[in-house]
Coordinates of C-alpha atoms and ligand atoms in Angstrom, one line a residue:
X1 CA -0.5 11.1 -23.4
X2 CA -3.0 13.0 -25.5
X3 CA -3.1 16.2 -26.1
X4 CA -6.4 16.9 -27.1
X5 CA -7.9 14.9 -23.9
X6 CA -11.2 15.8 -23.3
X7 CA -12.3 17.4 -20.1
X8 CA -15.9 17.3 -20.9
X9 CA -17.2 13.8 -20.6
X10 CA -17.7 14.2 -16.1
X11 CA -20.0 17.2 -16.7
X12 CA -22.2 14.9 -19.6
X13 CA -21.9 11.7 -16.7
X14 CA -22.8 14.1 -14.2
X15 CA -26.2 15.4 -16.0
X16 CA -27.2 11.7 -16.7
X17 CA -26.4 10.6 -13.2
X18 CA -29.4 10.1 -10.7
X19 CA -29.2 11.5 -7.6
X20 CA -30.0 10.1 -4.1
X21 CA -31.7 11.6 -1.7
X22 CA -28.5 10.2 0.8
X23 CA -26.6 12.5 2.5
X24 CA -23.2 11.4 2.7
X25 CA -19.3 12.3 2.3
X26 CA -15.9 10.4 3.0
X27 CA -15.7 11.1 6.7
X28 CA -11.8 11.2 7.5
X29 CA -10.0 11.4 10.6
X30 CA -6.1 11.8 9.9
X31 CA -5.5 9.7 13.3
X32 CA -7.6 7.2 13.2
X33 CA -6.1 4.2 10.8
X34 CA -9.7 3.2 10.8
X35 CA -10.9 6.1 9.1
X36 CA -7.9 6.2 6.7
X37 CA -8.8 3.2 5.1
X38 CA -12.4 3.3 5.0
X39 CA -11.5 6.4 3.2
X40 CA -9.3 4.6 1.0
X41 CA -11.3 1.6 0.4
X42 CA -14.5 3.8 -0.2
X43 CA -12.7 6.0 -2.8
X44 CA -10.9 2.9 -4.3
X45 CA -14.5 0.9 -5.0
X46 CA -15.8 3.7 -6.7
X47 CA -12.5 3.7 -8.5
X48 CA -12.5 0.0 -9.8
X49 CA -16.6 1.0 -10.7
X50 CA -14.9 2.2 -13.8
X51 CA -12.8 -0.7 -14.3
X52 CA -14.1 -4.1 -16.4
X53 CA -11.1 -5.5 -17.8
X54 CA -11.9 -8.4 -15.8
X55 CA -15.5 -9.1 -17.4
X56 CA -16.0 -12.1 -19.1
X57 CA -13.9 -11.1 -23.1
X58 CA -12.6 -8.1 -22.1
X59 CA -8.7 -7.1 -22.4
X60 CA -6.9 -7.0 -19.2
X61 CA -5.5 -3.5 -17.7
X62 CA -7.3 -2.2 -22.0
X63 CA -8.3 1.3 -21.2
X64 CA -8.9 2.1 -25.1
X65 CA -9.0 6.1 -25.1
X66 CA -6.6 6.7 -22.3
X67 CA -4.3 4.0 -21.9
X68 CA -1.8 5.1 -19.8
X69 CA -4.2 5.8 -17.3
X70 CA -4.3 1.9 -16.7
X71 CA -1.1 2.5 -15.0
X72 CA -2.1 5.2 -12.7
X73 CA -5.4 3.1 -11.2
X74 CA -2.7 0.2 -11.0
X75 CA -0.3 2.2 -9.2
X76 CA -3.1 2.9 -6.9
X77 CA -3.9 -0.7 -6.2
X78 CA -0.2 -1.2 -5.6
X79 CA -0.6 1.6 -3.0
X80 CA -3.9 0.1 -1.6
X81 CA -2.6 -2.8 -1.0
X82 CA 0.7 -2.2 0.4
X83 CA -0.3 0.5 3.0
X84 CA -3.5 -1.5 3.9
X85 CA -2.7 -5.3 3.1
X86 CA -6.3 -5.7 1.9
X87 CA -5.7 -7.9 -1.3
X88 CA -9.4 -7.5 -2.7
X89 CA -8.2 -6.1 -6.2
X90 CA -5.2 -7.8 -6.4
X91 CA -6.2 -10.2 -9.0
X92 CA -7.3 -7.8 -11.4
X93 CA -4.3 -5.7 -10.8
X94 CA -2.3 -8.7 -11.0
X95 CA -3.5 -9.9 -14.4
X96 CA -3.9 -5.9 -16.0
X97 CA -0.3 -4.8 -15.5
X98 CA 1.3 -7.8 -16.6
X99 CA -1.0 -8.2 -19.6
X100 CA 0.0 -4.9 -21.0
X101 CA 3.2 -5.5 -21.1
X102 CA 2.6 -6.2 -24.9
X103 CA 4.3 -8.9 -27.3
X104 CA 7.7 -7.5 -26.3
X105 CA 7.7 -6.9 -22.6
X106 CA 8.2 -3.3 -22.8
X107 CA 4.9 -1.5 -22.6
X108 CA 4.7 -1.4 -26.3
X109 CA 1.5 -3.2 -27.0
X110 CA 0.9 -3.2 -30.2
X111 CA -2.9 -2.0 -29.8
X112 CA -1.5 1.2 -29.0
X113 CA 1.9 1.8 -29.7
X114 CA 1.0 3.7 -32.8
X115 CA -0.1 6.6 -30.6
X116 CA 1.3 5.8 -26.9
X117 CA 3.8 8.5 -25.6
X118 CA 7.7 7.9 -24.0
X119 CA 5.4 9.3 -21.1
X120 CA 2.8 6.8 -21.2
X121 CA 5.4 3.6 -22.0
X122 CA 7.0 5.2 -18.8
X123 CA 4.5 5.6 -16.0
X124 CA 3.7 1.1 -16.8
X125 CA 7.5 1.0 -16.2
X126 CA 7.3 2.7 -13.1
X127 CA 3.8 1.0 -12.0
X128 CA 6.0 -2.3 -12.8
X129 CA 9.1 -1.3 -10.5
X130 CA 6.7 -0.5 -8.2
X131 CA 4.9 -3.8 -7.7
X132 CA 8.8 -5.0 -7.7
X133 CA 9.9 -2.4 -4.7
X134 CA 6.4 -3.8 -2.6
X135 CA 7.0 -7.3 -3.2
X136 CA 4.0 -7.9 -4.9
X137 CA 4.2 -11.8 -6.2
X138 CA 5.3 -12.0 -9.8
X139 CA 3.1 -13.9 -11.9
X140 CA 3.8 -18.0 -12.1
X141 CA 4.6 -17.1 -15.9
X142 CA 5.2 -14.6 -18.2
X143 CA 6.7 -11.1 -17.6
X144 CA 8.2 -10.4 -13.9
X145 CA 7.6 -6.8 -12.5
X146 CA 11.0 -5.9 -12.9
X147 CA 11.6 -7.3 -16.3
X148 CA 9.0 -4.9 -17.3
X149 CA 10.6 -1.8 -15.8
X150 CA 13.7 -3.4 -17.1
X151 CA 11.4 -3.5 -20.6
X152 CA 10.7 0.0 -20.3
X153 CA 14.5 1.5 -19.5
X154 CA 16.1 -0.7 -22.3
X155 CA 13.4 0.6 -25.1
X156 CA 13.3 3.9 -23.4
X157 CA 17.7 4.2 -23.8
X158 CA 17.7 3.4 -27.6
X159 CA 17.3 5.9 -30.3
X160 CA 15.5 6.6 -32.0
X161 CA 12.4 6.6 -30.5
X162 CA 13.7 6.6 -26.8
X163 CA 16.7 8.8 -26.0
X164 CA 17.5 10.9 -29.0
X165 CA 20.9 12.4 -29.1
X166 CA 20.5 14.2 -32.9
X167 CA 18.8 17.4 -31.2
X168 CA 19.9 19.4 -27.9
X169 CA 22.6 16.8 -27.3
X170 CA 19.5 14.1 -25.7
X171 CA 16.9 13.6 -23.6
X172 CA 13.6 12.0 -24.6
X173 CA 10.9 13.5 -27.0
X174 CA 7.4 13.3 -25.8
X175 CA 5.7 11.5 -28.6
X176 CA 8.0 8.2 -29.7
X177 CA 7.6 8.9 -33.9
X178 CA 6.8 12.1 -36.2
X179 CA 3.6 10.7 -36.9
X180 CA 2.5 11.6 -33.7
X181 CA 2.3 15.3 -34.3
X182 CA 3.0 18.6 -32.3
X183 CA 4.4 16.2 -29.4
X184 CA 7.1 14.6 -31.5
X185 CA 8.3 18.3 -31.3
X186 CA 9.0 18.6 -27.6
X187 CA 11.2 17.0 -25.2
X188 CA 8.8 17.0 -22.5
X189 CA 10.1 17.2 -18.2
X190 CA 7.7 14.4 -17.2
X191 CA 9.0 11.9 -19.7
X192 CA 12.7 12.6 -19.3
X193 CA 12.2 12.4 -15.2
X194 CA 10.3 9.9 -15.2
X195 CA 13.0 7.7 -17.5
X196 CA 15.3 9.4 -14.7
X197 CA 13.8 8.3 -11.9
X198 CA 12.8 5.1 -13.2
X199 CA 17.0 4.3 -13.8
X200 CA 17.5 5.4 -10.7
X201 CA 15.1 3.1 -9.1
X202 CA 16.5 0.3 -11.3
X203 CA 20.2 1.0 -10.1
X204 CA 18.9 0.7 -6.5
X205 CA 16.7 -2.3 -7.1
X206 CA 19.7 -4.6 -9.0
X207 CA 22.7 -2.4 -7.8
X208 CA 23.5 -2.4 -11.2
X209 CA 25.9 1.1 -12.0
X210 CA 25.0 1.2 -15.8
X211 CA 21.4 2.6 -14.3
X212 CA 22.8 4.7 -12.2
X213 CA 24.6 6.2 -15.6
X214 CA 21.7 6.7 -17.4
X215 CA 20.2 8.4 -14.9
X216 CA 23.0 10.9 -14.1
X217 CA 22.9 11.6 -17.8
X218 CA 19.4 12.5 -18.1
X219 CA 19.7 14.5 -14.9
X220 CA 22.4 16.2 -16.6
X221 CA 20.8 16.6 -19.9
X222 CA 17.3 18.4 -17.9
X223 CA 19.8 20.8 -16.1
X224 CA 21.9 21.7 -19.4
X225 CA 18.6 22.5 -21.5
X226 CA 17.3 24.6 -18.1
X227 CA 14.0 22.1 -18.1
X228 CA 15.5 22.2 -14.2
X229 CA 16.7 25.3 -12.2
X230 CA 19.5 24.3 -9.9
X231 CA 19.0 27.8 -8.4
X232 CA 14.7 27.7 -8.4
X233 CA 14.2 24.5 -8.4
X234 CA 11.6 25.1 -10.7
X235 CA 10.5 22.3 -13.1
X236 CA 9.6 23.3 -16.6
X237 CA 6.9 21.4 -18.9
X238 CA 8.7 20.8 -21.9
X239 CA 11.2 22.4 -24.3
X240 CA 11.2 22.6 -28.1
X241 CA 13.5 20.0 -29.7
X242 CA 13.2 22.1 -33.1
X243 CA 14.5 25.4 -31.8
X244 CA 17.6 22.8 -30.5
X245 CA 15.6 23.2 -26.9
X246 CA 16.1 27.1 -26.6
X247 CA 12.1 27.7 -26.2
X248 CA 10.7 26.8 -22.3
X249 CA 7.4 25.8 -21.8
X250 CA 7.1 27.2 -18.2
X251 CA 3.3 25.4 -17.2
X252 CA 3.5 24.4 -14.1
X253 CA 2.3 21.0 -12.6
X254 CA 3.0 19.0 -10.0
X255 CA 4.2 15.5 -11.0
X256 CA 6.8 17.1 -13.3
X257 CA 8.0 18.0 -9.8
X258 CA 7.5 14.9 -8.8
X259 CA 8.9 12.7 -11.5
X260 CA 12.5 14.7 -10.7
X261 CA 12.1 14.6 -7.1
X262 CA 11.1 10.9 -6.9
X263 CA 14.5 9.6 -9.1
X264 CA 16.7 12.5 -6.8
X265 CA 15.7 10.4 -3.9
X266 CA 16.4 7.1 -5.0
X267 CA 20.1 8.5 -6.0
X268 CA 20.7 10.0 -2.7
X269 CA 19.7 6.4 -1.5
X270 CA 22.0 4.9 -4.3
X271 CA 25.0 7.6 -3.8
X272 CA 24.5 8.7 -0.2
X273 CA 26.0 11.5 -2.2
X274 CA 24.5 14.7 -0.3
X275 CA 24.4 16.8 -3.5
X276 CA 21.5 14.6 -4.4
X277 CA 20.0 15.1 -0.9
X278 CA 19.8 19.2 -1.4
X279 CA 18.6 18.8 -4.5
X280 CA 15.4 16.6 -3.1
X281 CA 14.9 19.4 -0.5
X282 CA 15.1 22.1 -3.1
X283 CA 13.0 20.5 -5.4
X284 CA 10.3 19.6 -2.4
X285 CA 10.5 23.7 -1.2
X286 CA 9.2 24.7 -4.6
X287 CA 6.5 21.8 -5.1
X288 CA 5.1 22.9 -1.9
X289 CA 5.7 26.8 -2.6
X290 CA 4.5 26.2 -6.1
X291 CA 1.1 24.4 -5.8
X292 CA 0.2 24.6 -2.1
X293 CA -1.3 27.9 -0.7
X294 CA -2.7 28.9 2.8
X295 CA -5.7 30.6 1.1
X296 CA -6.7 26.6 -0.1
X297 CA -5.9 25.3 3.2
X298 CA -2.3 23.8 2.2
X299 CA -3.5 21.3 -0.2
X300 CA -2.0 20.1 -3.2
X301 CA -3.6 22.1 -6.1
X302 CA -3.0 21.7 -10.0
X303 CA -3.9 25.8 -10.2
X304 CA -2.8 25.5 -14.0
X305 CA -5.9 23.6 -14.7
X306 CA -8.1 24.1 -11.6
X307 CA -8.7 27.8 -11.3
X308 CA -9.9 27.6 -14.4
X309 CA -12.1 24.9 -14.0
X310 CA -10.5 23.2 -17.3
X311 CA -8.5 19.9 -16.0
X312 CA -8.5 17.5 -18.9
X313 CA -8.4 13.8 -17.7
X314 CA -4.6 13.6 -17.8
X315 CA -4.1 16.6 -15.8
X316 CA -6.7 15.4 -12.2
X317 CA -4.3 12.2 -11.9
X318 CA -1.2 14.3 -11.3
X319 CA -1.3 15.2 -7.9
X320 CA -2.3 12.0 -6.8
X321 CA 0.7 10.3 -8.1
X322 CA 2.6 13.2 -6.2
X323 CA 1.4 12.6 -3.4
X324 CA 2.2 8.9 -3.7
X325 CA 6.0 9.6 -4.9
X326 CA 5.8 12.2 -1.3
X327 CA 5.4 9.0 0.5
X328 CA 8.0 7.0 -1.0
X329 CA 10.6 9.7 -0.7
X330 CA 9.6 10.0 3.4
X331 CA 10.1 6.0 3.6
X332 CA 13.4 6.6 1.6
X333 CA 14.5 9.7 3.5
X334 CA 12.8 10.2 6.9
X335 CA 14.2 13.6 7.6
X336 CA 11.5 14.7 5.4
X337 CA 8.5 12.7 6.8
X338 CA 7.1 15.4 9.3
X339 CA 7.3 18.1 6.5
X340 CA 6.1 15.3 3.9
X341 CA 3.1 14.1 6.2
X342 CA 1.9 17.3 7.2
X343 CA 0.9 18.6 3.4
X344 CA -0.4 15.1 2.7
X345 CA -2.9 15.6 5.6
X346 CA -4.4 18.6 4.7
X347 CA -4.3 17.1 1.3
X348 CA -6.7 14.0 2.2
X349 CA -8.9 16.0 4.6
X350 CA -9.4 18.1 1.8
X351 CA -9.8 15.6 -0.7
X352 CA -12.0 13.8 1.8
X353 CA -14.5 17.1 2.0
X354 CA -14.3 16.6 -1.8
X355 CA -15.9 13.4 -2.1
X356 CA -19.1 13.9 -1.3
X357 CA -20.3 14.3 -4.9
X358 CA -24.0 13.3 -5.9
X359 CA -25.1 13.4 -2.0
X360 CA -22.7 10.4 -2.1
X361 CA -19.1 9.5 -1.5
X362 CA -18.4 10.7 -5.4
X363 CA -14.8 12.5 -5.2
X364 CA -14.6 16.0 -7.0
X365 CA -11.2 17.1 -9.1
X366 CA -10.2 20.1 -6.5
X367 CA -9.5 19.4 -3.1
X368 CA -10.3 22.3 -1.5
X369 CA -13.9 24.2 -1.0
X370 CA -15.9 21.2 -1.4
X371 CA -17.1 18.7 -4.1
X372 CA -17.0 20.8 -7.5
X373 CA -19.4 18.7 -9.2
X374 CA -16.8 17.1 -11.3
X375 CA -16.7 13.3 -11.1
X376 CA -14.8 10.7 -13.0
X377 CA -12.1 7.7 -12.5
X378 CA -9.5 10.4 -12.4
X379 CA -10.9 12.0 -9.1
X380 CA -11.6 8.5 -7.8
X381 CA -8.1 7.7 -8.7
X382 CA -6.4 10.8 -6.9
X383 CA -8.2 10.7 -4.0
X384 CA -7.5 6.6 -3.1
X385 CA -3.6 7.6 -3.7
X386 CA -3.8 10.5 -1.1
X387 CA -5.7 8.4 1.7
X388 CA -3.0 5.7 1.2
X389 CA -0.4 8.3 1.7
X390 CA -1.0 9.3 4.3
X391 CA -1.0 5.7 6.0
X392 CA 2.4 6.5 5.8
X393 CA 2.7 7.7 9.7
X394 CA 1.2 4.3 10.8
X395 CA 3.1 1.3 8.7
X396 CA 6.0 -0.3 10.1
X397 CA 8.6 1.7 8.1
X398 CA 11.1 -0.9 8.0
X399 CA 8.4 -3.1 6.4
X400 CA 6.7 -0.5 4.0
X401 CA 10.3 0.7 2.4
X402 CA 10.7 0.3 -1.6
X403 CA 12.6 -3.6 -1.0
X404 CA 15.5 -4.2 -3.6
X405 CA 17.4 -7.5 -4.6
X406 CA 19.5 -7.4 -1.3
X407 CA 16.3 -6.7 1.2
X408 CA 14.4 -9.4 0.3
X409 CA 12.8 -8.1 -3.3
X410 CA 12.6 -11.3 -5.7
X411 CA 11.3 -10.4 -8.9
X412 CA 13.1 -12.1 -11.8
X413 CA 15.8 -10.0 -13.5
X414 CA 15.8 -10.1 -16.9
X415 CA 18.5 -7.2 -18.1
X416 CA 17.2 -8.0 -21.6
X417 CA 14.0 -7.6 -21.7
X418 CA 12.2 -5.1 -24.1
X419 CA 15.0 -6.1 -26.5
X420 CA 15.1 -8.0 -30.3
X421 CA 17.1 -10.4 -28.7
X422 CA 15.5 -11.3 -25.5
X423 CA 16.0 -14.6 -25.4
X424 CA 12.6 -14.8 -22.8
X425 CA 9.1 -15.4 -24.9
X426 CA 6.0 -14.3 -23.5
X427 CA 2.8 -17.1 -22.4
X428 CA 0.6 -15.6 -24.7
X429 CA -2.2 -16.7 -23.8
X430 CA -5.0 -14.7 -21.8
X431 CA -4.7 -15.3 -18.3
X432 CA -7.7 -16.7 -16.6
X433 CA -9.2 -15.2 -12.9
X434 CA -8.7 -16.6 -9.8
X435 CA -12.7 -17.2 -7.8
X436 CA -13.4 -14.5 -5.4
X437 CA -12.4 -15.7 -1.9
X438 CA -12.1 -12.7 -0.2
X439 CA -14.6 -11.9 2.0
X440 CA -14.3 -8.5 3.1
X441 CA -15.0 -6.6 0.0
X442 CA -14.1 -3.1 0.2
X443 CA -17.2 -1.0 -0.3
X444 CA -19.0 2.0 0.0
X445 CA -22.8 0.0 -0.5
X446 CA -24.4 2.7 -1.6
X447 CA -22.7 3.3 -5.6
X448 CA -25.6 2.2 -7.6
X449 CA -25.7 -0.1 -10.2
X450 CA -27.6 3.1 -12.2
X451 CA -23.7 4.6 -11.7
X452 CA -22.0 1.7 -13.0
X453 CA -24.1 1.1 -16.1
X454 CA -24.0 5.0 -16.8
X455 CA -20.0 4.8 -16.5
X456 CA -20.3 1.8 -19.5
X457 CA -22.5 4.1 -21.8
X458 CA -19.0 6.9 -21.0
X459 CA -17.1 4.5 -22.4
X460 CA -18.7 4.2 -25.7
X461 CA -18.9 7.6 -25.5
X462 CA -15.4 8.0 -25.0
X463 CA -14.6 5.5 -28.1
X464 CA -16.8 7.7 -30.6
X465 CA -15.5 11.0 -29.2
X466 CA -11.7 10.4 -29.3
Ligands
NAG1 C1 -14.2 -7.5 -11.5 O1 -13.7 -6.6 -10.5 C2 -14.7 -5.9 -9.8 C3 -14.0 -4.9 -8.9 O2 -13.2 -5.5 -8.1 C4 -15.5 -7.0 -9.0 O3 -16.5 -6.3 -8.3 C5 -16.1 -8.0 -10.0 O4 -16.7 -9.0 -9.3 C6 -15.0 -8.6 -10.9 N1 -15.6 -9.4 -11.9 C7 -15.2 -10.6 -12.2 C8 -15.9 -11.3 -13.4 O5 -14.2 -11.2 -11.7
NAG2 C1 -4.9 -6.2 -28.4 O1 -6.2 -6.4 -29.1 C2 -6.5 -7.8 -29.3 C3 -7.8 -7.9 -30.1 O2 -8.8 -7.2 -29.5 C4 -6.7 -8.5 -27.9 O3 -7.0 -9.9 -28.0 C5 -5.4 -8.3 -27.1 O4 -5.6 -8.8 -25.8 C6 -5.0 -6.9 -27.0 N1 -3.7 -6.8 -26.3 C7 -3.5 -5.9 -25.4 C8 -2.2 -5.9 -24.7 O5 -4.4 -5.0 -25.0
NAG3 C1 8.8 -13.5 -3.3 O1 8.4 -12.6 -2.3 C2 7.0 -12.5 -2.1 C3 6.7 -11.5 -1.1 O2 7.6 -11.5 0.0 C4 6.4 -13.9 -1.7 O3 5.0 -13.8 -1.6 C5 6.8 -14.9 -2.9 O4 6.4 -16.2 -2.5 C6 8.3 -14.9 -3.1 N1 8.5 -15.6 -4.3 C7 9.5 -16.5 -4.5 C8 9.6 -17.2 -5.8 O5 10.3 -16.7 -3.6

């Protein structure tokens, strides 16, 4: 992702928003399915306020100046949907994720790819594997879910761009070329565990070992170049591939946690090997050590950006996708759900106190002490994965568990994909929407349609600025 992401655009919306005179916040009662996903469905609408890849000659799932975040509101429809069954955005989601799969099935679309990150090509991978592990329908044609996390791996395991053995014996630079500046430099945590997680979830998906290898590599590789402490558990942020890795970057945030934690759990499922199990519980000891404190009431908190009131874009999505990966790893491992559910709770009824922005339902960037007058897709983003996350004590377990080939998951294989000779061509032509049927609309009424067409003017805004 972008370096240089800029953090100021919510406080410019903010001053050119209207106010109502409303009172109102997300009410949320952590018992009450009820309240969970009016929570959920309230901060998902004003989430999808932000989206209009579905407008009449726009580009499906195109966010222009932040495109990976396309897979992060994805991710969050996939969660919406499977913890609620309400199928309101699927269409959009549907046609987005596939579309930017690119030319090549592999989340290089050439729009972008001049720019886009190993990190960035990753997290559509993992939004793809995703939508395969829930059993969302592929597509009647072009790319299958898992063909595009199969996309991903397969460009993500080739040098040069993807795994790079001529400096600190591997692992995955941050930016794919040297054009790309200061980030070619680094091999950065999030994209080598999140290339490790998503092998891991392949290999336990398709059963397929040579997965499983590539993630036990790049676990390997993290461990050797000290990005992760065996003994802490502590995640670093990146290391410097021109010192031969011998510089740490020691910034601490939570999906680089995450990312690790996430791909451990999948090989303890794929192994039953109990060395992966400890390493899962280490690794969850110091995410909630690390970024959860009693004087915040528990929650989640990115303190490396939020105490300083400085969270560039990138940085509000990450705890939401933490929290999402807590609630796959307490469907894979249920040991951990009690410990799991319990931060996420505190987590959504703070986030929940948070979205009461603009004497609305508008979700803030911290969640504790209140709405801090920051609003924005990212908070909107966070704040729907949370609420589904914590649907987690209510769904059928059984039922809600990542599926794989042998449990009933039938997205198309397609081991070749993200190749130069995949044999497989893409429909490339733009897919067209389905008519609304649904009825029930998730909604919080009272967004205006001052909000929405203040959130188009952003994005222009956004276009000029970046
Ligand atoms: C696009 O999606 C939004 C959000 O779900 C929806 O309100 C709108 O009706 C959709 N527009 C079209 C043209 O389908
Ligand atoms: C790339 O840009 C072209 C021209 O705007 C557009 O037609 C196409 O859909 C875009 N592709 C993706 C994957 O965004
Ligand atoms: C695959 O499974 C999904 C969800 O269970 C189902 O909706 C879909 O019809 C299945 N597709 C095929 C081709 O069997």
């Amino acid at each position: 992702m972008l370096r240089s992401a800029i953090g100021r655009i919510s406080a410019v919306a903010l001053q050119i928003l209207p106010l109502t005179n409303v009172v109102y916040a997300i009410d949320l009662d952590v018992e009450d399915q009820a309240s969970i996903k009016n929570a959920a469905s309230e901060a998902t609408y004003g989430m999808m306020t932000y989206y209009h890849g579905n407008e009449t000659g726009a580009i499906p799932g195109a966010f222009p100046a932040y495109w990976w975040e396309g897979s992060i509101l994805f991710l969050a429809l996939l969660n919406y949907w499977h913890y609620f069954q309400d199928d309101t955005y699927n269409e959009e989601l549907s046609i987005g994720l596939q579309w930017q799969g690119g030319d090549n099935g592999d989340y290089l679309p050439s729009n972008y790819s001049q720019w886009l990150g190993n990190d960035d090509q990753m997290f559509w991978g993992v939004a793809a594997m995703t939508a395969a592990e829930y059993g969302f329908p592929d597509r009647p044609t072009g790319y299958s879910w898992l063909g595009l996390a199969q996309g991903v791996f397969n460009s993500q395991k080739t040098p040069p761009e993807g795994w790079d053995p001529t400096t600190c014996g591997g692992g995955l630079r941050w930016q794919r070329t040297p054009i790309q500046g200061d980030g070619y430099l680094l091999k950065n945590s999030v994209s080598n565990g999140g290339f490790f997680q998503l092998a891991a979830r392949l290999a336990v998906y398709t059963n397929n070992h040579e997965y499983a290898d590539w993630a036990i590599k790049t676990w390997k590789w993290a461990m050797k170049v000290n990005v992760l402490d065996k003994t802490t558990w502590n995640v670093a942020d990146s290391t410097n591939a021109q010192n031969g890795c011998s510089d740490i970057d020691h910034t601490e945030w939570t999906y680089n946690y995450g990312a690790w934690m996430t791909g451990a759990a999948y090989m303890y499922v794929y192994t039953k090997d109990d060395q992966w199990l400890e390493a899962v519980k280490g690794l969850l000891k110091a995410l909630f050590k690390t970024f959860a404190f009693p004087q915040n009431g528990n929650v989640l908190s990115d303190w490396s950006c939020e105490v300083r009131e400085d969270c560039n874009r990138n940085n509000i999505l990450f705890k939401g996708i933490t929290s999402q990966w807590l609630a796959t790893i307490a469907l894979l491992i249920p040991e951990l759900e009690d410990d799991i559910l319990q931060k996420l709770q505190l987590s959504a009824k703070g986030a929940a106190k948070s979205c009461s922005g603009k004497g609305s339902n508008v979700c803030g960037i911290r969640w504790y002490g209140g709405y801090d007058g920051k609003p924005g897709m990212e908070a909107q983003i966070s704040a729907s994965n949370v609420f589904s996350a914590i649907m987690l004590k209510y769904v059928d377990k059984k039922k809600a568990k990542p599926l794989t080939s042998e449990t009933g998951g039938n997205s198309t294989s397609d081991p070749k994909a993200g190749t130069d000779n995949n044999p497989k061509d893409k429909d490339n032509s733009l897919p067209t929407y389905a008519p609304i049927t649904t009825a029930d609309k998730a909604g919080a009424g009272i967004m205006t349609a001052a909000m929405v067409s203040s959130v188009v003017g952003m994005g222009a805004f956004m276009l000029v600025g970046s």
